[in-house]
CSV table of C-alpha atoms in Angstrom, one decimal:
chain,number,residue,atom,x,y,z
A,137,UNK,CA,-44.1,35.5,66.8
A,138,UNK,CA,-44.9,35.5,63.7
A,139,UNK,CA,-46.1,32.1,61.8
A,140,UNK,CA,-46.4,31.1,58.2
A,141,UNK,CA,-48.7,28.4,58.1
A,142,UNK,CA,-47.8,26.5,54.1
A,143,UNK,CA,-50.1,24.0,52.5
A,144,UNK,CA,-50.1,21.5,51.3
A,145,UNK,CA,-47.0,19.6,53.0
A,146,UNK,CA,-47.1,17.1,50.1
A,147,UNK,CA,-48.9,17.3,46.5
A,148,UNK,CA,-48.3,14.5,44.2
A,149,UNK,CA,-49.6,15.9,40.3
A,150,UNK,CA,-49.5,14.1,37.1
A,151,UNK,CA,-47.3,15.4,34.4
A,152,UNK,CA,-49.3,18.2,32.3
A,153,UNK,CA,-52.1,19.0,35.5
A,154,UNK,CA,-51.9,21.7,37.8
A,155,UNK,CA,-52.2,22.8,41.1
A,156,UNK,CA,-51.5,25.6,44.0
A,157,UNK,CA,-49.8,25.9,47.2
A,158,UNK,CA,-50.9,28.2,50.0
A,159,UNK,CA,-49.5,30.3,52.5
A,160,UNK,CA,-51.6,32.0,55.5
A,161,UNK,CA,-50.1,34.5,57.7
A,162,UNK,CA,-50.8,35.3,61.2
A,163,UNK,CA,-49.8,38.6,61.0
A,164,UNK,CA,-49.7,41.4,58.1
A,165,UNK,CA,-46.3,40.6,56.1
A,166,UNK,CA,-44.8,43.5,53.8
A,167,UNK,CA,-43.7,41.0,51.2
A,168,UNK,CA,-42.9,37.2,50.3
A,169,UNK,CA,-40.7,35.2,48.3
A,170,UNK,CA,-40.9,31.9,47.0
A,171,UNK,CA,-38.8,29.5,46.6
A,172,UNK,CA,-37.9,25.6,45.3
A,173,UNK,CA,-34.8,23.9,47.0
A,174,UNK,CA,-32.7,22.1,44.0
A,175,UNK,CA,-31.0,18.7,44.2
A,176,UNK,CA,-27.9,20.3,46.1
A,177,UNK,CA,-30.3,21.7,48.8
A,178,UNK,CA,-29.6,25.7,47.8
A,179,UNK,CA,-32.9,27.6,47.4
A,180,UNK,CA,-33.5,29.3,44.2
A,181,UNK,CA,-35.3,32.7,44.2
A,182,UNK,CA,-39.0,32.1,42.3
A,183,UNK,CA,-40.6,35.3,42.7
A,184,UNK,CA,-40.4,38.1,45.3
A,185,UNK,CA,-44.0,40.5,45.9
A,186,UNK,CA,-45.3,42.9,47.5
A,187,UNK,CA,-48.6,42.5,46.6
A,188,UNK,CA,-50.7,41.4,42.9
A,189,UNK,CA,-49.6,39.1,41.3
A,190,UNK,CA,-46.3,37.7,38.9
A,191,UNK,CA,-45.6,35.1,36.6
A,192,UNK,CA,-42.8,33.3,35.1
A,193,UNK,CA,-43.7,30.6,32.7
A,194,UNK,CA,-45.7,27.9,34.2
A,195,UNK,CA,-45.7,29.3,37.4
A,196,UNK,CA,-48.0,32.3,38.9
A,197,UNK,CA,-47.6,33.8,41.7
A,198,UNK,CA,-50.2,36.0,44.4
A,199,UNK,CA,-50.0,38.1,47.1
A,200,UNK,CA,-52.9,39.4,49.1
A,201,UNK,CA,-51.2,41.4,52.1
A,202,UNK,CA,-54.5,43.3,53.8
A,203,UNK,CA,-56.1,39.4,53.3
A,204,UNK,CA,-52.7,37.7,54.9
A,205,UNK,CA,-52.2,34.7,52.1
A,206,UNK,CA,-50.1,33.8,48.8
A,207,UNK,CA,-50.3,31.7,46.6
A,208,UNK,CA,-48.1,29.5,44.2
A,209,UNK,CA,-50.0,27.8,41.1
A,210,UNK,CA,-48.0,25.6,39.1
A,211,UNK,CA,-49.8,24.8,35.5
A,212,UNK,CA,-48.8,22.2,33.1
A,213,UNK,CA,-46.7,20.1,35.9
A,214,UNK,CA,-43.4,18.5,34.4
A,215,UNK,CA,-41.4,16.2,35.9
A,216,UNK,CA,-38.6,18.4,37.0
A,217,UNK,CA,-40.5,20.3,38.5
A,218,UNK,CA,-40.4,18.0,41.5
A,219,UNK,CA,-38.8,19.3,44.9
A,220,UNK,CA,-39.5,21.6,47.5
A,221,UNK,CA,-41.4,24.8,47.7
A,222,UNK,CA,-41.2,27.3,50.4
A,223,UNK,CA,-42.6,30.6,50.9
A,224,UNK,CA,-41.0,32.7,53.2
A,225,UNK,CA,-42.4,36.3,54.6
A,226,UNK,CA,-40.9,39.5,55.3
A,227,UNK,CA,-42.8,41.2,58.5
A,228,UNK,CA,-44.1,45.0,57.9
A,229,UNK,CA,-41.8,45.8,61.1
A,230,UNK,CA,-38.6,44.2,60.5
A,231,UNK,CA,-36.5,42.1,57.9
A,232,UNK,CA,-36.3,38.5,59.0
A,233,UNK,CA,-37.7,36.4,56.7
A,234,UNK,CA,-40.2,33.9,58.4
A,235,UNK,CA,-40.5,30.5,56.2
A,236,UNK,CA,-43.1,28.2,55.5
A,237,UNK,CA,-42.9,24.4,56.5
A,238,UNK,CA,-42.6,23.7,52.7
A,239,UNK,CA,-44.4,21.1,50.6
A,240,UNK,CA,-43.3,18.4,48.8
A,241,UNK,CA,-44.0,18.0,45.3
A,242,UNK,CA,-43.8,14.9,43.2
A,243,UNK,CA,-44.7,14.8,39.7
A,244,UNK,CA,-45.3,11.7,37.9
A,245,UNK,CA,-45.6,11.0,34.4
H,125,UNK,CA,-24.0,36.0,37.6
H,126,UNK,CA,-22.6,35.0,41.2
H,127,UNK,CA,-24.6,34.3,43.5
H,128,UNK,CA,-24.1,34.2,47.6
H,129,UNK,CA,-21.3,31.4,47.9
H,130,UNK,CA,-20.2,30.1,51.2
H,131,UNK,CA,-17.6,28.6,52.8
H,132,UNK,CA,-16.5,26.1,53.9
H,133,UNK,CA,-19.9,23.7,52.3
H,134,UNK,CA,-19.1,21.2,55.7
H,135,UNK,CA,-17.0,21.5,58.9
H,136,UNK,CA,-16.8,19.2,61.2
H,137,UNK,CA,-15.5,20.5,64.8
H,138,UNK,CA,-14.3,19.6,68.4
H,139,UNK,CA,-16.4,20.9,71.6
H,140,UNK,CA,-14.2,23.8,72.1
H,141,UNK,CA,-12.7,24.7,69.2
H,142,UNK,CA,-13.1,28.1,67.3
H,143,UNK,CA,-14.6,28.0,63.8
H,144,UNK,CA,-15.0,31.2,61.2
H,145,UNK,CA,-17.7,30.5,58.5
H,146,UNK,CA,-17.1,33.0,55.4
H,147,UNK,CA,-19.9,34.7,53.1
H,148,UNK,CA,-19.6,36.8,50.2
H,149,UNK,CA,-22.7,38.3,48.7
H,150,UNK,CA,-24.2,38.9,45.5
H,151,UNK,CA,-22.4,42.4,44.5
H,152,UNK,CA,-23.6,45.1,45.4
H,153,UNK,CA,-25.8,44.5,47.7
H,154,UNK,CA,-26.0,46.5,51.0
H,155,UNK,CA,-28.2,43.7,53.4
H,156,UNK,CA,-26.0,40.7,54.6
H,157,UNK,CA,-27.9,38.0,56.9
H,158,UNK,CA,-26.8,35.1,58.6
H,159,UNK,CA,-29.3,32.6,59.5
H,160,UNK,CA,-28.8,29.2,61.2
H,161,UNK,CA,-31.4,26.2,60.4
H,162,UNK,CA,-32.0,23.3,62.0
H,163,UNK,CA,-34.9,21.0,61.9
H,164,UNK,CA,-36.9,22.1,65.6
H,165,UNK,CA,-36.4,25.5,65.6
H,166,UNK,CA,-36.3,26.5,61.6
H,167,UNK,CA,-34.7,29.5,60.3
H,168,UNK,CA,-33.6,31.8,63.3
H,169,UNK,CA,-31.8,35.4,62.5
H,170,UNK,CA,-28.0,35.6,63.7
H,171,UNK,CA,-26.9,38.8,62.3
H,172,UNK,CA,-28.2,41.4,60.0
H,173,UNK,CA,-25.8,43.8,58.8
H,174,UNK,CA,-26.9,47.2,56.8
H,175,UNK,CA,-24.2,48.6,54.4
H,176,UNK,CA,-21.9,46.6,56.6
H,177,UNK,CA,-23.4,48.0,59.9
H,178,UNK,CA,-24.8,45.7,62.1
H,179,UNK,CA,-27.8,46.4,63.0
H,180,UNK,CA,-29.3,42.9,64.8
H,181,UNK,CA,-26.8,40.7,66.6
H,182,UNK,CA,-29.1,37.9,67.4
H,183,UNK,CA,-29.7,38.2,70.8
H,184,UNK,CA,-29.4,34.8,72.0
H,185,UNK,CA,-26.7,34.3,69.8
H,186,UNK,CA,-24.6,37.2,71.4
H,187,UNK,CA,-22.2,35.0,73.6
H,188,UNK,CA,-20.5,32.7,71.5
H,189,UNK,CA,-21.6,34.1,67.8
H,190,UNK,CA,-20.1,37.0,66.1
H,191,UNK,CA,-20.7,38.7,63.3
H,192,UNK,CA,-18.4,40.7,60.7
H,193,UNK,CA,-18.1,42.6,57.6
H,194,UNK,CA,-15.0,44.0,57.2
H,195,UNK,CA,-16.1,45.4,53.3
H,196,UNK,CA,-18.8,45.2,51.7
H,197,UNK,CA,-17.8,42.0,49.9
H,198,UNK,CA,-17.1,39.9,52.6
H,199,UNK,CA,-18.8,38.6,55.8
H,200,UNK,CA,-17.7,36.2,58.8
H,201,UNK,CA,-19.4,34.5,61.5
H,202,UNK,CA,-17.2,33.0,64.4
H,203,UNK,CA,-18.6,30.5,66.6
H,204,UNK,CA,-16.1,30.5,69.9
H,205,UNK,CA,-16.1,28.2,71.4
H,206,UNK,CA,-18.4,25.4,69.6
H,207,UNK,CA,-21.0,23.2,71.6
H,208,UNK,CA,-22.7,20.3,69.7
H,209,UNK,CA,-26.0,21.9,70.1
H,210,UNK,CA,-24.7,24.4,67.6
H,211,UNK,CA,-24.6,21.7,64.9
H,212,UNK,CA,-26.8,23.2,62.3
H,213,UNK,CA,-26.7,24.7,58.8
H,214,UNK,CA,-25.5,28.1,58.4
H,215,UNK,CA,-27.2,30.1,55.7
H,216,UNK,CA,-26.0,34.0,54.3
H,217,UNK,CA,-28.1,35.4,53.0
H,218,UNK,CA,-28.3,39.1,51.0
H,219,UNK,CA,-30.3,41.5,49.1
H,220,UNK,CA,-30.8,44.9,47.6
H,221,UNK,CA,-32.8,47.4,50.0
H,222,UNK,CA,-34.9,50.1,48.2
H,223,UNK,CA,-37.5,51.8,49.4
H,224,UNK,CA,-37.5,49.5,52.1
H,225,UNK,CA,-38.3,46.2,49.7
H,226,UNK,CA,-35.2,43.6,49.5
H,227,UNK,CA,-35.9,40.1,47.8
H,228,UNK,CA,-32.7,37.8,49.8
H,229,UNK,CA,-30.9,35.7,47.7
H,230,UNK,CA,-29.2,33.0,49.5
H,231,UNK,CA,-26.0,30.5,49.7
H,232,UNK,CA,-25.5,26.6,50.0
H,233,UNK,CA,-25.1,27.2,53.6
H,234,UNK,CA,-22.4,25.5,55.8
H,235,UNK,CA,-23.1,22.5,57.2
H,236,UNK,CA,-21.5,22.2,60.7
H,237,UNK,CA,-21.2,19.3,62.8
H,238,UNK,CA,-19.9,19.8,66.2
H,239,UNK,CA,-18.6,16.6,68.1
């Protein structure tokens, strides 16, 4: 089936740097979200694409569909912006989202 | 802004017994998934209804897992009768389909533990 391989599975980033988390796809996807799970373990929606790229603040997002990979930087790290990112894929044929391992993020002042 | 909410947020069940798990989605939208999750096997698709049509049924799932949407509003999955293998988390899930692109938005999820 189809797999979404997410890296890394844990990033640990001083406050104020930066860094990126990756997701490969084994097959062409028509779309992905990301996502961070809060405290009470509900995802919340970061950015949906279907291809380019967005940005919401500190956070950027990338989607490459024909080259199978997004991408999730995070610049200026704060501390609450600890917890877990997932990315999650939308297949070209079909509608079930397929979701990423997720990493672990830790910020530290 | 609502989002998806769930209910209950955690049952607890007897081998046997029959348990409804309710879902209302953000309004107006026209998908409505139902996902369970569990640590081995991830995120697996239940049910996918499409302007309350049901359109996947989850295969696997068929015997013992149904689906409904009565309105558009409103969504139930039954589990009858429960095995403790079906322990999981239960996550709806919904979204907005144009021109076949739907970000899902989704709810706490129902933790079910199944003795």
């Amino acid at each position: 089936g189809d797999q979404v391989e997410q890296s890394p599975s844990a990033l640990s980033l001083h406050e104020g740097t930066g860094s990126a988390l990756r997701c490969n796809f084994t097959t062409t996807m028509r779309a992905v979200q990301w996502f961070r799970k809060n405290s009470r373990g509900s995802l919340i929606n970061l950015f949906y694409l279907a291809s380019g790229t967005k940005e919401n603040g500190r956070l950027k997002s990338a989607f490459d569909s024909k080259e199978r990979y997004s991408t999730l930087h995070i610049r200026d790290a704060q501390l609450e912006d600890s917890g877990t990112y997932f990315c999650a894929a939308e297949p070209n044929m079909g509608y079930k989202l397929t979701f990423g391992t997720g990493t672990s993020l830790l910020v530290d002042p | 802004d609502a989002g998806v909410t769930q209910t209950p947020r955690h049952e607890v069940a007897e081998k046997g017994q029959t348990i409804i798990l309710k879902c209302e989605p953000v309004s107006g939208h026209n998908d409505l998934f139902w996902y369970r999750q569990t640590k081995i096997q991830g995120l697996e698709l239940l049910s996918y209804f499409r302007s309350k049509s049901l359109m996947e049924d989850g295969g696997a799932f068929k015997d013992r897992f149904k689906a409904e949407m009565l309105n558009s509003s409103f969504s139930t999955l039954k589990i009858q009768p429960t095995e403790p293998k079906d322990s999981a988390v239960y996550l709806c899930a919904s979204s907005l389909r144009t021109n076949n692109y739907a970000e899902q938005f989704f709810g706490p999820g129902t933790r079910l533990t199944v003795l």
